[in-house]
Amino acid sequence: MTVANAQKFIKRGLTDSELRARLNRAADPGEIQQILEEEDLGFTPGEFDEAYHHALTECQTNDAANQIKEFEGWWDLLFRTF
């Protein structure tokens, strides 16, 4: 598990609707982690947080920053459902 994996997940998750759909169908946080591991994207919550803040600093437009913020909101909401 690494910050690099979390960064890959954010970049991929922004465009890969199939991956997001699989994660949305997960029954619990353990299944989410299993899906991420299957995709070689394992990371911890702290690593995601670090990758998220790094992604925000790389944004050159408000639209890009808003897209990252919306993705983080989806990720957060995904875990609130359990």
PDB file of C-alpha atoms in Angstrom, residues 22-77:
ATOM      1  CA  ARG A  22     -17.719  -1.977  -8.830  1.00  0.00           C
ATOM      2  CA  LEU A  23     -16.811   0.004  -5.726  1.00  0.00           C
ATOM      3  CA  ASN A  24     -20.366   1.326  -5.423  1.00  0.00           C
ATOM      4  CA  ARG A  25     -21.686  -2.260  -5.450  1.00  0.00           C
ATOM      5  CA  ALA A  26     -19.329  -3.395  -2.672  1.00  0.00           C
ATOM      6  CA  ALA A  27     -21.107  -4.786   0.370  1.00  0.00           C
ATOM      7  CA  ASP A  28     -18.653  -3.468   2.953  1.00  0.00           C
ATOM      8  CA  PRO A  29     -15.296  -1.703   3.373  1.00  0.00           C
ATOM      9  CA  GLY A  30     -13.479  -5.039   3.230  1.00  0.00           C
ATOM     10  CA  GLU A  31     -14.875  -5.703  -0.227  1.00  0.00           C
ATOM     11  CA  ILE A  32     -13.827  -2.217  -1.333  1.00  0.00           C
ATOM     12  CA  GLN A  33     -10.285  -2.945  -0.188  1.00  0.00           C
ATOM     13  CA  GLN A  34     -10.384  -6.317  -1.962  1.00  0.00           C
ATOM     14  CA  ILE A  35     -11.407  -4.662  -5.234  1.00  0.00           C
ATOM     15  CA  LEU A  36      -8.601  -2.131  -4.877  1.00  0.00           C
ATOM     16  CA  GLU A  37      -6.087  -4.906  -4.164  1.00  0.00           C
ATOM     17  CA  GLU A  38      -7.277  -6.831  -7.252  1.00  0.00           C
ATOM     18  CA  GLU A  39      -6.570  -3.701  -9.282  1.00  0.00           C
ATOM     19  CA  ASP A  40      -3.133  -3.240  -7.631  1.00  0.00           C
ATOM     20  CA  LEU A  41      -4.397  -0.044  -6.033  1.00  0.00           C
ATOM     21  CA  GLY A  42      -4.220  -0.805  -2.318  1.00  0.00           C
ATOM     22  CA  PHE A  43      -3.772   2.167   0.021  1.00  0.00           C
ATOM     23  CA  THR A  44      -4.662   3.299   3.526  1.00  0.00           C
ATOM     24  CA  PRO A  45      -7.023   6.161   4.413  1.00  0.00           C
ATOM     25  CA  GLY A  46      -4.017   8.302   5.336  1.00  0.00           C
ATOM     26  CA  GLU A  47      -2.367   7.589   1.996  1.00  0.00           C
ATOM     27  CA  PHE A  48      -5.580   8.558   0.196  1.00  0.00           C
ATOM     28  CA  ASP A  49      -5.711  11.822   2.152  1.00  0.00           C
ATOM     29  CA  GLU A  50      -2.115  12.633   1.219  1.00  0.00           C
ATOM     30  CA  ALA A  51      -2.736  11.800  -2.447  1.00  0.00           C
ATOM     31  CA  TYR A  52      -5.937  13.876  -2.458  1.00  0.00           C
ATOM     32  CA  HIS A  53      -4.195  16.969  -1.103  1.00  0.00           C
ATOM     33  CA  HIS A  54      -1.318  16.477  -3.537  1.00  0.00           C
ATOM     34  CA  ALA A  55      -3.774  16.205  -6.443  1.00  0.00           C
ATOM     35  CA  LEU A  56      -5.385  19.483  -5.385  1.00  0.00           C
ATOM     36  CA  THR A  57      -2.036  21.269  -5.403  1.00  0.00           C
ATOM     37  CA  GLU A  58      -1.431  20.119  -8.985  1.00  0.00           C
ATOM     38  CA  CYS A  59      -4.712  21.563 -10.269  1.00  0.00           C
ATOM     39  CA  GLN A  60      -4.277  24.508 -12.586  1.00  0.00           C
ATOM     40  CA  THR A  61      -7.946  25.442 -12.889  1.00  0.00           C
ATOM     41  CA  ASN A  62     -10.917  25.705 -10.565  1.00  0.00           C
ATOM     42  CA  ASP A  63     -12.731  23.109 -12.657  1.00  0.00           C
ATOM     43  CA  ALA A  64      -9.926  20.599 -12.151  1.00  0.00           C
ATOM     44  CA  ALA A  65      -9.891  21.276  -8.404  1.00  0.00           C
ATOM     45  CA  ASN A  66     -13.667  20.899  -8.235  1.00  0.00           C
ATOM     46  CA  GLN A  67     -13.456  17.563 -10.033  1.00  0.00           C
ATOM     47  CA  ILE A  68     -10.921  16.304  -7.474  1.00  0.00           C
ATOM     48  CA  LYS A  69     -13.084  17.594  -4.614  1.00  0.00           C
ATOM     49  CA  GLU A  70     -16.166  15.869  -6.049  1.00  0.00           C
ATOM     50  CA  PHE A  71     -14.226  12.615  -6.343  1.00  0.00           C
ATOM     51  CA  GLU A  72     -13.103  12.876  -2.724  1.00  0.00           C
ATOM     52  CA  GLY A  73     -16.711  13.565  -1.730  1.00  0.00           C
ATOM     53  CA  TRP A  74     -17.852  10.416  -3.552  1.00  0.00           C
ATOM     54  CA  TRP A  75     -15.102   8.404  -1.837  1.00  0.00           C
ATOM     55  CA  ASP A  76     -16.116   9.751   1.564  1.00  0.00           C
ATOM     56  CA  LEU A  77     -19.817   9.077   0.889  1.00  0.00           C
TER      57      LEU A  77
END
